[in-house]
Coordinates of C-alpha atoms in Angstrom, one line a residue:
M17 CA 104.6 79.3 119.4
S18 CA 103.0 81.4 117.1
E19 CA 99.6 82.5 117.5
V20 CA 99.7 83.6 113.6
T21 CA 101.5 83.1 111.0
I22 CA 103.9 86.1 110.7
S23 CA 104.3 87.8 107.3
R24 CA 104.8 91.2 106.2
R25 CA 101.9 90.8 103.6
S26 CA 99.3 89.3 106.2
V27 CA 100.2 92.4 108.7
L28 CA 99.4 94.8 106.0
A29 CA 96.4 92.7 104.9
G30 CA 95.5 92.7 108.2
S31 CA 95.4 96.5 108.8
A32 CA 92.3 97.2 107.0
V33 CA 89.4 99.5 108.1
L34 CA 86.3 99.1 109.9
L35 CA 84.7 99.0 106.7
A36 CA 86.4 95.9 105.8
S37 CA 86.6 94.2 109.1
T38 CA 83.5 92.1 108.9
A39 CA 85.0 89.7 106.6
L40 CA 87.4 88.8 108.8
P41 CA 87.7 85.6 111.2
T42 CA 88.3 86.1 114.9
I43 CA 90.5 83.7 117.1
G44 CA 88.7 81.4 118.8
W45 CA 89.1 79.7 121.8
A46 CA 87.4 76.2 122.8
Q47 CA 88.5 76.7 126.7
T48 CA 85.2 77.8 128.8
P49 CA 86.7 81.1 130.4
K50 CA 88.1 81.2 133.4
K51 CA 87.5 84.2 136.3
G52 CA 90.4 86.0 138.2
G53 CA 94.1 87.0 137.9
R54 CA 96.0 89.6 137.0
L55 CA 97.1 90.6 133.2
V56 CA 100.2 92.6 133.2
V57 CA 100.7 94.8 129.9
A58 CA 103.5 96.9 128.4
A59 CA 102.6 100.6 128.6
D60 CA 105.3 102.6 126.7
S61 CA 104.0 105.9 127.7
E62 CA 101.9 107.6 130.5
P63 CA 99.4 110.2 129.1
R64 CA 98.8 113.6 130.5
N65 CA 95.1 112.8 130.1
L66 CA 93.2 109.7 130.3
N67 CA 89.6 111.0 129.5
P68 CA 89.0 109.4 126.0
A69 CA 85.8 112.1 125.7
I70 CA 88.2 114.8 125.4
V71 CA 91.4 113.3 123.9
A72 CA 90.6 110.7 121.2
S73 CA 94.1 109.1 120.7
N74 CA 94.9 104.9 121.0
G75 CA 97.2 106.3 124.1
V76 CA 94.3 107.0 125.8
F77 CA 91.9 104.4 125.2
F78 CA 94.8 101.6 125.5
I79 CA 94.3 102.4 129.5
A80 CA 90.9 104.4 129.6
S81 CA 88.9 102.1 127.0
K82 CA 88.8 99.6 130.1
I83 CA 87.0 102.0 132.3
V84 CA 85.3 104.3 129.9
E85 CA 83.2 103.0 127.4
P86 CA 81.6 104.8 124.1
L87 CA 77.8 103.9 122.5
A88 CA 79.3 101.1 120.5
E89 CA 82.6 99.2 119.8
A90 CA 84.0 97.9 116.6
S91 CA 83.1 94.2 115.3
F92 CA 84.3 91.5 113.4
D93 CA 80.8 90.5 112.5
G94 CA 78.1 92.7 113.9
K95 CA 76.0 94.8 111.9
D96 CA 77.7 97.6 109.9
G97 CA 80.6 96.5 111.6
L98 CA 79.8 97.2 115.1
D99 CA 78.7 95.8 118.9
P100 CA 76.3 97.8 121.2
R101 CA 77.9 99.1 124.2
L102 CA 76.3 101.8 126.4
A103 CA 73.7 101.9 123.1
T104 CA 71.7 98.9 122.0
S105 CA 70.6 100.5 119.2
W106 CA 71.0 103.6 116.3
E107 CA 68.6 104.7 113.6
G108 CA 69.5 107.8 111.7
A109 CA 66.8 109.9 110.2
A110 CA 66.3 110.2 106.5
D111 CA 66.8 113.8 106.2
G112 CA 70.3 113.4 108.2
L113 CA 69.1 115.8 111.0
S114 CA 68.6 113.4 113.6
V115 CA 70.1 110.1 115.0
T116 CA 68.0 107.8 117.8
F117 CA 70.0 105.6 120.1
K118 CA 68.3 103.7 122.9
L119 CA 70.8 103.4 125.6
R120 CA 71.4 100.1 127.7
E121 CA 69.1 100.3 130.7
G122 CA 70.5 99.2 134.4
V123 CA 73.8 100.5 134.4
K124 CA 75.8 102.0 137.0
W125 CA 78.8 104.3 137.1
H126 CA 81.7 103.0 138.9
D127 CA 80.3 105.4 141.9
G128 CA 77.2 103.6 142.1
K129 CA 75.0 106.5 140.4
P130 CA 72.8 105.6 137.5
F131 CA 73.8 105.9 134.2
T132 CA 71.3 107.7 131.8
S133 CA 70.4 109.8 128.4
A134 CA 71.7 113.0 130.7
D135 CA 75.1 111.9 130.6
V136 CA 75.0 111.2 126.9
A137 CA 73.6 114.3 126.3
F138 CA 76.4 116.3 128.6
S139 CA 79.1 114.6 127.0
A140 CA 77.9 115.2 123.7
L141 CA 77.5 118.8 123.8
Q142 CA 79.8 119.6 126.6
I143 CA 83.0 117.6 125.7
W144 CA 82.5 115.6 122.2
K145 CA 81.5 118.9 120.3
P146 CA 83.3 121.6 122.0
L147 CA 86.6 120.0 123.5
Q148 CA 87.5 116.7 121.6
N149 CA 90.2 116.4 119.0
L150 CA 88.1 115.0 116.6
G151 CA 84.9 115.2 117.4
R152 CA 84.7 118.9 117.5
T153 CA 84.8 118.2 113.7
V154 CA 82.2 115.2 113.5
F155 CA 79.5 116.9 116.2
K156 CA 80.0 120.6 114.5
D157 CA 76.6 120.7 113.8
L158 CA 75.3 119.0 116.6
E159 CA 72.9 121.5 118.1
A160 CA 70.4 119.5 121.1
V161 CA 70.2 116.1 122.7
D162 CA 66.6 115.4 123.3
I163 CA 66.1 113.0 126.2
P164 CA 62.8 111.9 126.2
D165 CA 63.1 109.6 128.9
E166 CA 66.4 108.0 130.7
A167 CA 66.8 105.0 128.2
T168 CA 66.9 107.6 124.7
A169 CA 69.0 110.3 123.2
V170 CA 68.2 112.2 120.2
F171 CA 70.8 114.1 118.5
K172 CA 69.6 117.2 116.8
F173 CA 71.8 118.4 114.0
A174 CA 71.5 121.8 112.4
R175 CA 72.7 120.5 108.8
P176 CA 72.3 117.2 107.2
T177 CA 75.0 114.9 108.8
P178 CA 75.6 111.6 107.0
F179 CA 74.6 108.5 108.8
Q180 CA 77.5 106.6 107.7
L181 CA 80.0 108.9 109.7
I182 CA 78.2 108.7 112.8
R183 CA 78.4 105.2 112.7
N184 CA 81.4 105.1 112.0
A185 CA 82.3 107.8 114.8
L186 CA 80.7 105.6 117.5
P187 CA 83.6 103.8 118.9
A188 CA 86.4 106.1 118.9
L189 CA 84.4 109.3 119.3
T190 CA 81.5 108.4 121.5
S191 CA 82.8 107.6 125.0
V192 CA 80.3 109.0 128.0
V193 CA 81.7 110.7 131.0
P194 CA 79.4 110.9 134.1
K195 CA 77.9 114.4 134.1
H196 CA 77.3 114.2 137.7
I197 CA 81.0 114.4 138.2
Y198 CA 81.9 116.9 135.2
E199 CA 79.3 119.2 135.4
T200 CA 80.5 121.5 137.8
G201 CA 84.2 123.3 137.4
K202 CA 86.5 123.2 134.6
I203 CA 85.9 120.2 132.7
E204 CA 89.3 120.1 131.2
E205 CA 90.7 120.6 134.7
N206 CA 88.8 117.8 136.5
P207 CA 90.4 115.3 138.5
A208 CA 88.6 112.5 136.9
N209 CA 90.4 113.3 133.9
N210 CA 93.3 111.1 135.4
A211 CA 91.5 109.0 137.7
P212 CA 88.5 108.1 135.3
V213 CA 85.0 107.4 136.9
G214 CA 83.6 105.2 133.7
T215 CA 80.9 102.0 133.2
G216 CA 83.0 99.8 132.1
P217 CA 84.6 96.3 133.4
F218 CA 87.4 97.7 135.0
K219 CA 87.8 100.5 137.5
F220 CA 90.4 103.0 138.2
A221 CA 92.7 102.3 141.3
E222 CA 96.0 103.8 141.3
H223 CA 99.0 105.2 139.4
K224 CA 102.6 105.5 140.6
P225 CA 103.9 107.8 137.8
G226 CA 106.9 106.5 135.9
E227 CA 105.7 102.8 137.5
Y228 CA 102.3 101.3 136.7
Y229 CA 99.3 102.1 136.5
R230 CA 96.5 99.8 138.4
L231 CA 92.6 98.5 137.4
E232 CA 90.2 96.5 139.3
R233 CA 87.7 94.3 138.3
N234 CA 84.1 96.1 138.7
G235 CA 81.7 93.8 140.4
N236 CA 78.8 95.6 138.9
Y237 CA 79.4 95.6 135.4
W238 CA 76.7 95.3 133.2
G239 CA 78.0 92.6 130.9
K240 CA 77.1 89.1 132.5
D241 CA 79.5 87.5 134.5
Q242 CA 81.9 89.9 132.8
P243 CA 85.0 90.7 133.3
Y244 CA 87.0 87.9 134.1
L245 CA 90.3 89.3 135.1
D246 CA 90.4 90.7 138.7
E247 CA 93.2 93.4 137.5
I248 CA 95.2 94.7 134.8
I249 CA 98.6 96.0 135.4
Y250 CA 100.2 98.5 132.8
Q251 CA 103.9 98.4 133.9
V252 CA 105.5 101.6 132.4
L253 CA 108.1 100.1 130.0
P254 CA 109.4 103.6 128.0
D255 CA 112.2 101.5 126.7
R256 CA 110.9 99.4 123.8
T257 CA 113.7 96.9 123.5
S258 CA 112.8 95.9 127.5
A259 CA 109.2 94.3 126.2
A260 CA 110.6 91.3 124.8
S261 CA 112.7 90.3 127.6
A262 CA 109.9 91.0 129.8
L263 CA 107.9 89.1 128.1
E264 CA 110.4 85.9 127.9
A265 CA 111.2 86.4 131.7
E266 CA 107.4 86.2 132.4
E267 CA 107.4 89.6 134.1
I268 CA 104.7 90.8 131.8
Q269 CA 102.4 88.8 129.8
L270 CA 101.2 91.1 127.1
A271 CA 102.8 93.7 124.8
A272 CA 100.4 95.6 122.3
F273 CA 100.9 98.1 120.0
S274 CA 104.4 96.4 118.2
A275 CA 106.1 97.5 121.6
V276 CA 108.1 94.3 120.7
P277 CA 110.2 95.7 118.2
L278 CA 109.4 94.4 114.4
A279 CA 113.5 93.3 114.3
D280 CA 112.6 91.0 117.1
L281 CA 109.7 89.4 115.8
D282 CA 111.0 86.3 114.4
R283 CA 112.9 85.5 117.4
I284 CA 110.4 86.1 119.7
S285 CA 108.1 83.9 117.5
K286 CA 110.2 81.1 118.3
V287 CA 109.8 81.4 122.0
P288 CA 107.8 78.4 124.0
G289 CA 104.9 80.0 125.6
L290 CA 104.6 83.2 123.2
K291 CA 102.4 83.9 120.6
V292 CA 103.0 86.7 117.9
I293 CA 99.4 88.3 116.9
T294 CA 98.8 90.3 113.9
K295 CA 95.2 90.2 114.4
G296 CA 93.2 93.3 116.3
Y297 CA 93.7 96.1 114.7
E298 CA 92.4 96.2 111.4
A299 CA 90.3 99.1 112.6
L300 CA 93.3 101.0 113.5
T301 CA 95.5 102.2 110.5
Y302 CA 98.3 104.4 111.1
Q303 CA 100.0 106.7 109.0
L304 CA 103.7 108.6 109.1
V305 CA 103.4 111.6 107.5
V306 CA 105.7 114.8 107.6
E307 CA 103.4 117.6 109.1
I308 CA 104.6 121.0 107.7
N309 CA 104.5 124.5 109.6
H310 CA 103.4 126.7 106.2
R311 CA 104.0 130.2 108.9
R312 CA 107.8 129.5 107.3
K313 CA 108.1 131.4 104.3
E314 CA 110.3 128.7 102.7
L315 CA 107.7 126.2 103.6
A316 CA 105.0 127.8 102.4
D317 CA 106.3 127.5 99.1
L318 CA 104.7 124.7 97.2
K319 CA 108.0 124.2 95.2
V320 CA 109.8 123.5 98.3
R321 CA 107.2 121.1 99.7
R322 CA 107.5 119.4 96.3
A323 CA 111.0 118.9 96.7
I324 CA 110.8 117.5 100.2
A325 CA 108.5 114.9 98.8
H326 CA 110.8 114.0 96.1
A327 CA 113.6 113.7 98.3
I328 CA 112.1 110.9 100.4
D329 CA 112.3 107.6 99.1
K330 CA 109.4 105.8 100.4
D331 CA 110.3 102.6 99.4
F332 CA 113.4 102.6 101.2
V333 CA 111.5 103.9 103.9
V334 CA 109.1 100.8 104.4
K335 CA 111.8 98.6 104.1
T336 CA 114.4 99.7 106.2
V337 CA 112.3 101.4 108.8
F338 CA 109.6 99.1 108.6
L339 CA 111.1 96.2 107.8
G340 CA 108.5 95.3 105.0
Y341 CA 105.8 95.3 107.3
A342 CA 104.2 98.5 106.0
A343 CA 102.9 99.7 102.7
T344 CA 103.8 103.3 101.2
A345 CA 101.2 105.9 101.0
T346 CA 100.0 107.9 98.2
G347 CA 97.6 110.2 99.9
P348 CA 95.6 111.1 103.1
V349 CA 93.2 107.7 103.2
P350 CA 95.2 104.5 103.3
K351 CA 95.3 102.0 100.3
N352 CA 93.6 99.6 102.4
D353 CA 90.4 101.7 102.3
P354 CA 88.0 99.5 99.9
Q355 CA 85.7 102.7 100.2
F356 CA 87.0 105.4 99.9
Y357 CA 91.0 105.1 98.4
T358 CA 91.7 106.2 94.9
A359 CA 95.1 105.8 93.3
D360 CA 94.4 108.6 90.9
V361 CA 96.3 111.8 92.5
P362 CA 99.7 113.0 91.8
T363 CA 102.3 111.2 92.9
Y364 CA 106.1 112.1 93.8
A365 CA 108.7 109.6 93.1
F366 CA 112.1 109.4 94.6
D367 CA 114.6 112.0 92.4
V368 CA 117.2 113.7 94.4
A369 CA 118.2 115.6 91.3
K370 CA 114.4 117.0 90.7
A371 CA 114.1 117.9 94.2
N372 CA 117.1 120.1 93.7
A373 CA 116.2 121.7 90.9
L374 CA 112.7 122.8 92.6
L375 CA 114.9 124.4 95.0
D376 CA 116.9 126.2 92.5
E377 CA 114.0 127.2 90.9
A378 CA 112.2 128.5 94.0
G379 CA 115.5 130.6 95.1
Y380 CA 117.1 128.9 97.6
S381 CA 120.5 128.5 96.1
R382 CA 123.5 126.7 98.1
G383 CA 125.2 128.6 100.0
D384 CA 129.1 127.9 100.2
D385 CA 128.3 125.4 103.0
G386 CA 126.1 123.8 100.7
K387 CA 123.4 124.6 102.8
R388 CA 120.1 126.4 101.6
F389 CA 118.3 126.8 104.7
S390 CA 117.7 125.2 108.4
L391 CA 114.6 123.4 109.8
K392 CA 114.1 122.3 113.0
L393 CA 112.4 118.7 112.9
L394 CA 110.7 117.0 115.2
P395 CA 110.0 113.3 115.1
A396 CA 106.9 112.0 117.4
P397 CA 108.1 110.5 120.1
Y398 CA 105.5 107.7 120.2
F399 CA 107.1 104.8 118.3
N400 CA 110.7 103.6 117.3
E401 CA 109.0 103.9 113.8
T402 CA 108.7 107.6 113.8
K403 CA 112.1 108.2 115.7
Q404 CA 114.1 106.4 113.1
F405 CA 112.1 108.0 110.1
G406 CA 113.0 111.4 112.0
D407 CA 116.9 110.3 111.5
Y408 CA 116.2 108.6 108.0
L409 CA 114.4 112.3 107.0
R410 CA 117.0 114.7 108.6
Q411 CA 119.5 112.9 106.1
A412 CA 117.4 113.1 103.0
L413 CA 117.0 116.8 103.8
A414 CA 121.0 117.4 103.8
A415 CA 121.1 115.9 100.4
I416 CA 118.9 118.2 99.0
G417 CA 121.0 121.2 101.1
I418 CA 118.4 121.4 103.7
D419 CA 120.0 121.3 107.4
A420 CA 117.3 119.7 109.6
Q421 CA 117.6 120.0 113.3
L422 CA 116.4 117.1 115.3
V423 CA 114.7 118.4 118.4
N424 CA 113.6 115.4 120.1
N425 CA 111.1 115.9 122.8
D426 CA 109.1 113.2 125.1
S427 CA 105.4 112.7 124.2
A428 CA 103.6 116.0 126.4
A429 CA 106.1 118.9 125.2
H430 CA 106.1 117.4 121.7
I431 CA 102.2 117.9 121.7
K432 CA 102.7 121.3 123.0
T433 CA 105.4 122.3 121.0
V434 CA 103.7 121.2 117.7
Y435 CA 100.0 121.5 118.4
T436 CA 99.8 124.6 120.7
D437 CA 103.0 126.6 120.4
H438 CA 103.9 125.8 117.0
T439 CA 107.7 126.3 117.3
F440 CA 108.4 123.4 114.7
D441 CA 108.9 123.9 111.2
L442 CA 108.5 120.2 110.3
A443 CA 107.4 117.6 112.5
V444 CA 107.0 113.0 112.1
G445 CA 103.4 112.4 112.9
P446 CA 101.4 108.9 113.1
P447 CA 98.0 109.9 112.4
V448 CA 95.2 107.0 112.7
F449 CA 92.8 106.3 109.9
R450 CA 89.4 104.9 111.6
G451 CA 87.2 104.2 108.7
D452 CA 86.4 107.6 107.4
P453 CA 87.9 110.6 106.2
A454 CA 86.1 112.9 108.2
I455 CA 87.3 110.9 111.8
S456 CA 91.0 111.9 111.8
T457 CA 92.3 112.9 108.1
T458 CA 90.5 116.0 107.5
I459 CA 91.4 117.8 110.6
L460 CA 94.9 117.1 109.6
V461 CA 94.5 119.7 106.6
Q462 CA 91.3 121.7 107.5
S463 CA 91.9 125.4 108.4
G464 CA 90.2 127.2 111.4
I465 CA 91.0 124.2 114.2
P466 CA 91.6 125.8 117.8
D467 CA 95.5 126.0 118.7
G468 CA 96.0 123.2 121.2
V469 CA 94.4 120.0 119.5
P470 CA 96.5 117.3 119.2
F471 CA 96.5 115.7 116.2
S472 CA 95.1 117.8 113.9
N473 CA 96.2 121.0 111.2
Q474 CA 98.5 123.3 113.7
G475 CA 100.7 123.9 110.8
G476 CA 98.6 127.6 109.7
Y477 CA 97.7 125.6 106.2
K478 CA 94.6 127.5 104.7
N479 CA 92.9 126.3 101.5
D480 CA 89.6 128.0 101.0
E481 CA 88.7 124.9 97.9
L482 CA 90.0 122.4 100.2
D483 CA 88.0 123.8 103.6
A484 CA 84.6 124.3 100.9
L485 CA 85.1 120.0 99.9
I486 CA 85.5 119.0 103.5
A487 CA 82.7 121.0 104.4
K488 CA 80.3 119.7 101.7
A489 CA 81.5 116.0 102.2
S490 CA 80.3 116.3 105.8
E491 CA 76.7 117.4 105.0
T492 CA 76.3 114.9 102.2
L493 CA 74.1 112.1 102.6
D494 CA 74.5 109.9 99.5
P495 CA 77.2 107.7 100.4
A496 CA 78.6 107.4 96.8
A497 CA 78.3 110.9 96.4
R498 CA 80.3 111.6 99.6
T499 CA 83.3 109.0 98.2
E500 CA 83.7 110.6 95.2
L501 CA 83.7 113.9 97.0
Y502 CA 86.5 112.2 99.3
K503 CA 88.4 110.7 96.2
E504 CA 88.7 114.7 95.1
F505 CA 90.0 115.4 98.5
Q506 CA 92.6 112.7 97.9
K507 CA 93.6 114.6 94.7
K508 CA 93.8 118.3 96.1
V509 CA 95.8 117.0 99.2
A510 CA 98.3 115.6 97.3
A511 CA 98.6 118.1 94.8
D512 CA 99.0 121.0 97.6
L513 CA 101.0 118.9 100.1
P514 CA 99.7 120.8 103.2
L515 CA 101.4 117.5 104.8
I516 CA 103.2 114.4 102.9
N517 CA 101.7 110.9 103.4
I518 CA 105.0 108.5 103.9
A519 CA 103.8 105.3 104.9
E520 CA 100.9 103.5 106.6
W521 CA 100.9 100.4 108.8
S522 CA 99.1 98.5 111.4
F523 CA 100.6 96.7 114.7
I524 CA 101.7 93.5 116.4
S525 CA 101.0 92.3 119.6
V526 CA 102.8 89.4 121.5
A527 CA 101.5 87.6 124.5
R528 CA 102.0 84.7 126.8
D529 CA 100.2 81.7 125.5
T530 CA 97.8 82.0 128.5
V531 CA 96.1 85.2 127.8
A532 CA 93.0 83.8 125.8
N533 CA 90.6 86.0 123.6
V534 CA 93.1 88.5 122.4
A535 CA 92.2 90.1 119.2
N536 CA 88.9 89.1 118.9
N537 CA 87.2 92.5 117.6
P538 CA 88.9 95.3 114.9
R539 CA 90.0 97.6 117.7
W540 CA 90.9 94.9 120.3
A541 CA 93.7 96.7 121.7
V542 CA 92.1 99.9 122.7
S543 CA 89.0 97.8 123.5
N544 CA 87.3 97.0 126.8
W545 CA 89.0 93.4 127.5
A546 CA 85.8 92.5 129.5
D547 CA 86.0 88.7 128.0
T548 CA 89.8 88.6 128.4
W549 CA 90.8 85.8 130.7
L550 CA 94.2 83.8 131.9
E551 CA 94.4 80.0 131.7
T552 CA 96.1 78.6 134.8

């Protein structure tokens, strides 16, 4: 039966960020954990890179987080919403110029080599700062990592860097990889990117393309008596409609990230032996956005961007695409963020007449065929909702005379087309808000991001005033002042529309009732599952 009563309200309340996560209850299990067993999980895609130190994304974390560990993980009840992983403590200097990490001792890499502070320094300076899609912004002022001993790493910053930001970044941006494997050759081409070596509770065993990933128990894991599982199998099921039937047939035991379509949840919650779980994503709020290529003359015109915003019925999208399991968005920070969100931003009510008037004012009149101009529209292929919204957006644009030609690609082709080649006009993206605007949100509108960085501003948008505000916030140590800067950031983004925020949502897991310790941290789906076990 259902593990948690399903309701749209509970899903939206559950999609809070890390800052609010400490007030939420965990899902507890009275039984003593049992060792052994194979957990079979649905996977709807195959990441082209399994190194989370380079690509900080949930598609990578879903698999790699069991293998490669960060310095800390999100927690419902830990101090500052964190639990230790490879670091046991962290302390920021009052001047914002350094953070000292005490590291866990006695940890071994999967190949038997010892984990030390040299691995943390290498990961931070050689990967997070120069290569990682999100870290290159958060760690941009990191100039050195001192390692006075094997269990201490002192991060030194050239400019004051908010300790609050570094803390918030620990779960998603500090995956540590072994220096001895990566120090020779080009990091981006290292074979370990697709067969990772980590310190986590599970070792990478094999990947059979189109079929499965297999992870096996790390018998030398630092966590006492953990992990409990012998194996995790990620069964590749690119067709999400097959996840529900696979669960019912007991071919798989877990489907995370709403792999079971929302339309099936009510029915599946009544199936004996299955539980529907709305917890475990509180630190992962997804944002449905329209990405805009500002190199296109028409889209560089603010009147055109505002017309597009007025043409979109956000309430209809929430009710129809998300079946009510989402909320409308006002800007780049989700409504459920208690610290940074402000509703005091320009908004664009659904108004087709106003949209048409704006396009007329901009000089884009309709031709004899009723069309003003054509655009290439690329929906991200990761979720049913992003693809469905792409279909809706095409129709919404047609109503104002814009001919949107849908281009559907697989994940690898979509990332290359949008974030490297820039051969798109509009794209539908699902960036993740991770509890701080500097982590994955400012990068969507900040200029100067190198080509090829996924989930970043690759639309050519540049606004010196907005860039300066982002830079100032990144150096402001006082949390209250920093919050005010990010409220101003939201106003400017909503006014100039470098992208258009449509909705925000969280996810749902469905599992066999034999799977225990599900959703016991705010990033559970992308955490290490060391304490997950199977009842017999």
